[in-house]
């Protein structure tokens, strides 16, 4: 299967302001992340809040410049593209934000906002052709032609997110990064929009990176899952394999928090402590201060976890752990 978009060793650092007596500090949002999106497939990206999921989504679309490493689209580095070539690529690489209200202009009609990417990227189309495409897509996302004349504030949250999805799809992108696309909506609307995303991606023409903290959503929509912890991918695997037998202790803890039929509550793993700050990433395996497996190891093995960073190894199942589960 062909890789369409991939990150190779992508690191993103930000300078954080220091306190009154401190120097500026460096926040490592992504740390040597390598990840590949297969053409026509859906990859889920999961991890706690603050793990770097959104930064990775933006880096993959060329909206966040890496401090090190590179992003390749169709085997060509985004960094090597001219501003004009990058502008043309915008049509093929689209982002759907979490908050539909914030990503829509409050005083422009739905129709004007959905048609905008066509005006920029398909100037050869006549006005009538553009309007026909807008009407067709609004219908496809479950809105009627009458919605085109409305303002965002006249729509419900679910309808606004449908508009955002329509705007992302109107110019027929190849890759969509959907960053928590339904988490701001109520549960019944979430189900409708997830069905819509499933329908839109099932034809195989669209490659989707779905960023979500909701593992049930990822399980339903994604062929493959990558797990991010403190800016590092700790496990990547086909969805059925990952859910059946997670190999990284962090993945195991994340999955155990999802209620499942037949799994007793006592088997759920409660992680100790909060996610450490990316301003001060633990040495070696960044997960070691919270790792239940580390706590059960003897001292020579613990020292390895504390001092040596585990590489992400294996295919199609990859795990970054010195002592993965199941071995
Ligand atoms: Fe836990 Fe060690 Fe594996 Fe890290 S390398 S996840 S600390 S067992």
Coordinates of C-alpha atoms and ligand atoms in Angstrom, one line a residue:
X1 CA 0.0 0.0 0.0
X2 CA 1.2 3.4 -0.9
X3 CA 2.2 6.1 1.6
X4 CA 0.6 9.4 0.6
X5 CA 1.7 11.7 3.4
X6 CA 4.4 11.0 5.9
X7 CA 6.4 12.5 8.7
X8 CA 10.1 11.5 9.0
X9 CA 11.7 12.3 12.4
X10 CA 9.6 15.4 12.9
X11 CA 10.4 17.4 15.9
X12 CA 8.6 20.6 16.9
X13 CA 9.9 22.8 19.6
X14 CA 8.5 26.1 20.9
X15 CA 10.3 28.7 23.1
X16 CA 8.3 29.2 26.2
X17 CA 8.6 32.4 28.3
X18 CA 10.4 31.9 31.6
X19 CA 9.3 33.3 35.0
X20 CA 10.6 36.5 36.6
X21 CA 13.9 34.8 37.5
X22 CA 14.0 32.0 34.9
X23 CA 15.5 32.0 31.4
X24 CA 13.2 31.1 28.4
X25 CA 12.6 27.4 28.2
X26 CA 12.1 25.0 25.3
X27 CA 8.8 23.1 25.0
X28 CA 9.1 19.9 22.9
X29 CA 5.7 19.3 21.4
X30 CA 6.8 16.6 19.0
X31 CA 10.0 14.5 19.4
X32 CA 11.3 12.7 16.3
X33 CA 7.9 11.5 15.1
X34 CA 7.7 9.2 12.1
X35 CA 4.3 8.3 10.8
X36 CA 2.8 7.4 7.5
X37 CA -0.7 7.9 6.0
X38 CA -1.6 5.2 3.5
X39 CA -3.5 6.4 0.5
X40 CA -7.3 5.9 0.9
X41 CA -7.1 4.8 4.5
X42 CA -8.0 6.3 7.8
X43 CA -5.5 6.6 10.6
X44 CA -6.6 7.4 14.1
X45 CA -4.3 9.5 16.3
X46 CA -4.9 9.1 20.0
X47 CA -3.3 10.3 23.3
X48 CA -4.1 12.5 26.2
X49 CA -4.6 16.2 25.9
X50 CA -1.2 17.8 25.6
X51 CA 0.4 14.8 23.9
X52 CA 1.0 16.8 20.6
X53 CA -1.8 15.4 18.5
X54 CA -2.9 18.7 17.0
X55 CA 0.7 19.9 16.5
X56 CA 1.3 16.7 14.5
X57 CA -1.8 17.2 12.4
X58 CA -0.7 20.8 11.6
X59 CA 2.8 19.7 10.8
X60 CA 1.6 17.1 8.4
X61 CA -0.4 19.7 6.5
X62 CA 2.5 22.1 6.4
X63 CA 0.8 24.5 8.8
X64 CA 3.5 24.0 11.4
X65 CA 7.1 24.1 10.4
X66 CA 9.2 21.3 12.0
X67 CA 12.3 22.3 14.0
X68 CA 13.9 19.1 12.7
X69 CA 12.8 16.2 10.4
X70 CA 10.6 16.6 7.3
X71 CA 7.1 16.0 6.0
X72 CA 6.7 14.4 2.5
X73 CA 3.6 14.4 0.4
X74 CA 3.8 12.1 -2.6
X75 CA 7.5 11.6 -1.7
X76 CA 8.3 15.3 -2.0
X77 CA 9.3 17.3 1.0
X78 CA 6.9 20.1 1.8
X79 CA 9.8 22.3 2.9
X80 CA 11.2 22.2 -0.6
X81 CA 8.0 23.7 -2.2
X82 CA 7.7 27.3 -3.2
X83 CA 5.0 29.4 -1.5
X84 CA 3.0 29.2 -4.8
X85 CA 3.3 25.4 -4.9
X86 CA 2.3 25.2 -1.3
X87 CA -0.7 27.4 -2.0
X88 CA -1.8 25.0 -4.8
X89 CA -1.3 22.0 -2.4
X90 CA -3.8 23.6 0.0
X91 CA -6.5 22.2 -2.2
X92 CA -5.3 18.7 -1.6
X93 CA -4.5 18.9 2.1
X94 CA -7.4 20.1 4.3
X95 CA -8.0 20.6 8.0
X96 CA -11.3 20.2 9.9
X97 CA -11.2 22.0 13.2
X98 CA -12.8 20.9 16.5
X99 CA -14.8 24.1 17.0
X100 CA -17.0 24.8 14.0
X101 CA -18.1 28.2 15.2
X102 CA -14.5 29.5 15.5
X103 CA -13.6 28.3 12.1
X104 CA -16.5 29.9 10.3
X105 CA -16.8 33.7 9.6
X106 CA -19.8 34.9 11.6
X107 CA -21.0 37.4 9.0
X108 CA -20.6 35.4 5.8
X109 CA -23.3 33.1 4.6
X110 CA -22.8 29.3 4.5
X111 CA -22.8 29.3 0.7
X112 CA -20.1 32.1 0.5
X113 CA -17.9 30.1 2.9
X114 CA -18.3 26.7 1.3
X115 CA -17.6 28.1 -2.2
X116 CA -14.5 29.9 -1.2
X117 CA -12.0 27.1 -1.8
X118 CA -13.4 26.6 -5.3
X119 CA -12.9 30.3 -6.1
X120 CA -9.3 30.0 -5.0
X121 CA -8.4 26.6 -6.4
X122 CA -10.8 26.1 -9.3
X123 CA -11.0 29.5 -11.0
X124 CA -11.8 27.9 -14.3
X125 CA -15.3 26.9 -13.1
X126 CA -18.2 29.2 -14.0
X127 CA -20.3 30.7 -11.2
X128 CA -23.2 28.4 -12.1
X129 CA -20.9 25.3 -11.9
X130 CA -19.6 26.4 -8.5
X131 CA -23.1 27.0 -7.1
X132 CA -24.2 23.6 -8.4
X133 CA -21.2 22.0 -6.6
X134 CA -22.0 23.8 -3.4
X135 CA -25.7 22.7 -3.5
X136 CA -24.6 19.1 -4.3
X137 CA -22.2 19.0 -1.4
X138 CA -24.5 20.6 1.1
X139 CA -27.0 17.9 0.3
X140 CA -24.3 15.2 0.7
X141 CA -23.5 16.4 4.2
X142 CA -27.2 16.5 5.1
X143 CA -28.0 20.1 4.6
X144 CA -30.5 21.6 2.1
X145 CA -30.0 24.3 -0.5
X146 CA -31.8 26.8 1.8
X147 CA -28.9 26.5 4.2
X148 CA -26.6 28.2 1.7
X149 CA -28.2 31.6 2.4
X150 CA -27.9 31.3 6.2
X151 CA -25.4 32.7 8.6
X152 CA -23.5 30.4 11.0
X153 CA -25.3 31.7 14.0
X154 CA -28.6 30.6 12.5
X155 CA -27.4 27.0 12.5
X156 CA -27.1 24.4 15.3
X157 CA -23.6 23.1 16.3
X158 CA -24.1 19.9 14.3
X159 CA -25.1 21.9 11.2
X160 CA -22.2 24.2 11.5
X161 CA -19.8 21.2 11.7
X162 CA -21.5 19.8 8.5
X163 CA -20.7 23.2 6.9
X164 CA -17.0 22.9 8.0
X165 CA -16.8 19.4 6.5
X166 CA -18.5 20.6 3.3
X167 CA -16.0 23.4 3.0
X168 CA -13.1 21.0 3.6
X169 CA -14.3 18.6 0.9
X170 CA -15.5 21.0 -1.8
X171 CA -12.2 21.2 -3.7
X172 CA -11.9 17.4 -3.6
X173 CA -8.9 17.1 -1.3
X174 CA -6.7 14.0 -1.1
X175 CA -6.0 14.2 2.6
X176 CA -8.1 15.5 5.4
X177 CA -6.9 16.0 9.0
X178 CA -9.9 16.0 11.2
X179 CA -9.0 17.4 14.7
X180 CA -11.6 16.2 17.2
X181 CA -14.3 16.9 14.6
X182 CA -17.2 15.8 16.8
X183 CA -16.1 16.3 20.4
X184 CA -17.8 19.7 20.9
X185 CA -21.2 18.2 19.8
X186 CA -23.8 16.3 21.7
X187 CA -23.8 12.6 21.5
X188 CA -26.7 12.1 19.0
X189 CA -25.2 14.6 16.6
X190 CA -21.8 13.0 17.0
X191 CA -23.2 9.7 15.8
X192 CA -24.7 11.3 12.7
X193 CA -21.5 13.1 11.8
X194 CA -19.4 10.0 12.4
X195 CA -21.7 8.1 10.0
X196 CA -21.2 10.9 7.5
X197 CA -17.4 10.7 7.8
X198 CA -17.5 7.0 7.5
X199 CA -19.6 7.3 4.3
X200 CA -17.3 10.0 2.9
X201 CA -14.1 7.9 3.5
X202 CA -15.4 4.5 2.7
X203 CA -15.1 5.0 -1.1
X204 CA -11.3 4.9 -0.7
X205 CA -10.7 8.2 -2.4
X206 CA -10.0 10.2 0.7
X207 CA -7.1 9.7 3.1
X208 CA -8.1 10.8 6.7
X209 CA -6.1 11.4 9.8
X210 CA -8.6 11.4 12.6
X211 CA -7.4 13.0 15.8
X212 CA -9.5 12.0 18.7
X213 CA -9.4 11.3 22.4
X214 CA -12.4 9.0 21.9
X215 CA -11.2 5.5 21.4
X216 CA -14.7 4.2 20.5
X217 CA -14.8 6.6 17.6
X218 CA -11.3 5.7 16.4
X219 CA -12.2 2.0 16.6
X220 CA -15.2 2.5 14.5
X221 CA -13.7 4.7 11.8
X222 CA -10.0 3.9 11.5
X223 CA -8.1 1.1 9.8
X224 CA -5.0 1.9 11.8
X225 CA -4.2 3.7 15.1
X226 CA -1.1 5.6 16.3
X227 CA -0.7 6.4 20.0
X228 CA 1.1 9.5 21.0
X229 CA 2.6 10.1 24.4
X230 CA 4.4 13.4 25.2
X231 CA 5.2 14.1 21.6
X232 CA 6.3 10.5 20.7
X233 CA 4.6 7.7 18.9
X234 CA 4.7 4.8 21.3
X235 CA 2.6 2.3 19.3
X236 CA 1.1 2.0 15.9
X237 CA -0.9 -0.9 14.6
X238 CA -3.9 -2.1 12.6
X239 CA -7.0 -1.2 14.7
X240 CA -8.2 -4.7 15.4
X241 CA -4.7 -5.8 16.6
X242 CA -4.3 -2.8 18.8
X243 CA -7.6 -3.2 20.5
X244 CA -7.3 -7.0 20.8
X245 CA -3.9 -6.9 22.4
X246 CA -2.1 -3.6 23.0
X247 CA 1.6 -4.0 23.4
X248 CA 2.7 -0.7 25.0
X249 CA 1.8 -0.3 28.6
X250 CA 0.4 3.2 27.9
X251 CA -1.9 1.9 25.1
X252 CA -3.0 -0.8 27.5
X253 CA -3.9 1.7 30.2
X254 CA -5.7 4.0 27.6
X255 CA -7.8 1.1 26.3
X256 CA -8.6 -0.3 29.7
X257 CA -10.3 3.0 30.6
X258 CA -12.9 2.3 27.8
X259 CA -15.8 0.3 29.3
X260 CA -16.1 -2.9 27.4
X261 CA -18.7 -5.7 27.6
X262 CA -17.2 -8.7 29.4
X263 CA -14.2 -6.8 30.9
X264 CA -14.5 -6.4 34.6
X265 CA -13.9 -2.9 36.1
X266 CA -11.0 -4.3 38.2
X267 CA -9.0 -5.0 35.0
X268 CA -8.9 -1.3 34.2
X269 CA -5.5 0.3 34.7
X270 CA -5.5 3.6 36.5
X271 CA -2.4 5.6 35.6
X272 CA -0.6 7.3 38.4
X273 CA -0.1 11.1 38.1
X274 CA -0.7 13.6 35.4
X275 CA 1.0 13.8 32.0
X276 CA 4.4 15.4 32.6
X277 CA 5.0 18.8 31.1
X278 CA 6.6 18.9 27.7
X279 CA 8.9 21.5 29.2
X280 CA 10.6 18.8 31.2
X281 CA 10.2 15.4 29.5
X282 CA 11.4 12.5 31.6
X283 CA 14.7 10.8 30.6
X284 CA 14.8 7.4 28.8
X285 CA 11.3 6.2 28.2
X286 CA 9.2 9.3 28.8
X287 CA 6.4 7.1 30.2
X288 CA 8.5 5.5 33.0
X289 CA 7.3 7.6 35.9
X290 CA 3.7 6.4 35.2
X291 CA 4.3 2.9 33.8
X292 CA 2.7 0.1 35.7
X293 CA 5.1 -2.4 34.0
X294 CA 8.2 -0.3 35.1
X295 CA 6.9 -0.5 38.7
X296 CA 6.9 -4.3 38.5
X297 CA 10.4 -4.6 37.0
X298 CA 13.7 -5.3 38.8
X299 CA 16.4 -2.7 39.1
X300 CA 18.7 -3.5 36.1
X301 CA 15.6 -3.4 33.8
X302 CA 14.3 -0.2 35.4
X303 CA 17.5 1.5 34.8
X304 CA 17.2 0.7 31.1
X305 CA 13.8 2.3 31.1
X306 CA 15.0 5.4 32.9
X307 CA 18.1 5.9 30.7
X308 CA 17.5 4.5 27.2
X309 CA 14.9 5.8 25.0
X310 CA 13.1 2.9 23.3
X311 CA 12.9 3.1 19.5
X312 CA 9.6 2.5 17.7
X313 CA 10.2 -0.9 16.0
X314 CA 8.2 -3.5 14.1
X315 CA 5.8 -3.6 11.2
X316 CA 2.9 -3.6 10.7
X317 CA 2.7 -3.5 14.5
X318 CA 5.3 -1.0 15.9
X319 CA 5.9 -0.4 19.6
X320 CA 8.4 1.7 21.5
X321 CA 9.0 -0.2 24.7
X322 CA 11.9 -2.2 26.1
X323 CA 9.5 -4.7 27.7
X324 CA 6.4 -4.8 25.6
X325 CA 3.3 -6.6 26.7
X326 CA 2.8 -10.1 25.3
X327 CA 6.6 -11.0 25.3
Ligands
LIG1 FE1 7.3 1.0 30.7 FE2 9.9 0.5 30.3 FE3 8.2 0.0 28.4 FE4 8.7 2.5 29.0 S1 10.2 1.1 28.2 S2 6.7 1.6 28.6 S3 8.9 2.3 31.2 S4 8.3 -1.0 30.4

